[in-house]
């Protein structure tokens, strides 16, 4: 079986990425905030959950992709179809050049949405899953969630078991967003994360296998194709 199937079978909903994230990503996330790029992400004003796209999309009639930072949902969430948009780096790259450089070295061939995610002090993300078109779908490969700055008294957890994802500063996880999950920032600091969506390739699959073995031991690879 493949890794996605193995994780689903064993109810594994996160997998720590065996990859170093540079500390500069913390200061660049703060710079994105200071420059006013964050916009309300999903539920509207008031819940403290905001985002800014470093790599995103614009209508295919636009001259370039620089203004795509404010499109943070899926294209359909902004009234676009996949056929009438184009993807690329946004204006945010000017204040987050090292984060962009790190992503260019990350084992992906293509990127879709790559977003700085802000949860303000006392901000909440209500219980939800991210598989609206496929309810109940479980895949550990759905999203990559990087914690650039994770304050104390701040969690992302499953809504059913209350198990928290063990974030620390500059750690990353493959995250099964088909699990119903919720988050709360009970601190007095901003929480800065980063979410990656993009196409897979052999290098990313090798990284996932290495990360799986580091978390669960080399013997688990005997069960993986």
PDB file of C-alpha atoms in Angstrom, residues 1-15 131 136-144 174-179 198 200-201 204-209 212 216 220-221 223-225:
ATOM      1  CA  UNK A   1       0.000   0.000   0.000  1.00  0.00           C
ATOM      2  CA  UNK A   2       1.072   3.615  -0.400  1.00  0.00           C
ATOM      3  CA  UNK A   3       1.685   6.070   2.447  1.00  0.00           C
ATOM      4  CA  UNK A   4      -1.707   7.758   2.124  1.00  0.00           C
ATOM      5  CA  UNK A   5      -3.508   4.427   2.448  1.00  0.00           C
ATOM      6  CA  UNK A   6      -1.278   3.311   5.340  1.00  0.00           C
ATOM      7  CA  UNK A   7      -1.962   6.508   7.286  1.00  0.00           C
ATOM      8  CA  UNK A   8      -5.694   6.242   6.630  1.00  0.00           C
ATOM      9  CA  UNK A   9      -5.715   2.606   7.799  1.00  0.00           C
ATOM     10  CA  UNK A  10      -3.870   3.491  11.006  1.00  0.00           C
ATOM     11  CA  UNK A  11      -5.753   6.772  11.600  1.00  0.00           C
ATOM     12  CA  UNK A  12      -2.555   8.805  11.286  1.00  0.00           C
ATOM     13  CA  UNK A  13      -3.573  12.417  10.707  1.00  0.00           C
ATOM     14  CA  UNK A  14      -0.208  14.187  10.783  1.00  0.00           C
ATOM     15  CA  UNK A  15       3.342  13.378   9.757  1.00  0.00           C
ATOM     16  CA  UNK A 131     -12.893  18.161   1.896  1.00  0.00           C
ATOM     17  CA  UNK A 136     -15.166  11.795   4.755  1.00  0.00           C
ATOM     18  CA  UNK A 137     -12.171  11.705   2.397  1.00  0.00           C
ATOM     19  CA  UNK A 138      -8.934  11.140   4.298  1.00  0.00           C
ATOM     20  CA  UNK A 139      -5.487  11.842   2.875  1.00  0.00           C
ATOM     21  CA  UNK A 140      -2.307  12.716   4.710  1.00  0.00           C
ATOM     22  CA  UNK A 141      -1.044  14.321   1.489  1.00  0.00           C
ATOM     23  CA  UNK A 142      -3.819  16.934   1.279  1.00  0.00           C
ATOM     24  CA  UNK A 143      -1.839  19.858   2.691  1.00  0.00           C
ATOM     25  CA  UNK A 144       1.485  20.824   4.230  1.00  0.00           C
ATOM     26  CA  UNK A 174       1.754  16.797   6.324  1.00  0.00           C
ATOM     27  CA  UNK A 175      -1.729  17.260   7.673  1.00  0.00           C
ATOM     28  CA  UNK A 176      -4.895  15.270   6.936  1.00  0.00           C
ATOM     29  CA  UNK A 177      -7.402  18.093   6.576  1.00  0.00           C
ATOM     30  CA  UNK A 178     -10.213  15.599   6.025  1.00  0.00           C
ATOM     31  CA  UNK A 179     -10.227  15.175   9.817  1.00  0.00           C
ATOM     32  CA  UNK A 198       1.253  21.712  -4.911  1.00  0.00           C
ATOM     33  CA  UNK A 200       3.839  15.735  -6.011  1.00  0.00           C
ATOM     34  CA  UNK A 201       6.989  14.260  -7.542  1.00  0.00           C
ATOM     35  CA  UNK A 204       8.556  14.651  -2.378  1.00  0.00           C
ATOM     36  CA  UNK A 205       7.555  10.992  -2.137  1.00  0.00           C
ATOM     37  CA  UNK A 206      11.068  10.131  -0.966  1.00  0.00           C
ATOM     38  CA  UNK A 207      10.871  12.894   1.658  1.00  0.00           C
ATOM     39  CA  UNK A 208       7.541  11.541   2.847  1.00  0.00           C
ATOM     40  CA  UNK A 209       8.968   8.022   3.174  1.00  0.00           C
ATOM     41  CA  UNK A 212       7.414   8.322   7.964  1.00  0.00           C
ATOM     42  CA  UNK A 216       7.432   5.383  13.170  1.00  0.00           C
ATOM     43  CA  UNK A 220       7.096   0.597   8.627  1.00  0.00           C
ATOM     44  CA  UNK A 221       8.633   0.943   5.171  1.00  0.00           C
ATOM     45  CA  UNK A 223       4.446  -2.122   4.489  1.00  0.00           C
ATOM     46  CA  UNK A 224       4.796   0.714   1.958  1.00  0.00           C
ATOM     47  CA  UNK A 225       5.036   0.333  -1.806  1.00  0.00           C
TER      48      UNK A 225
END
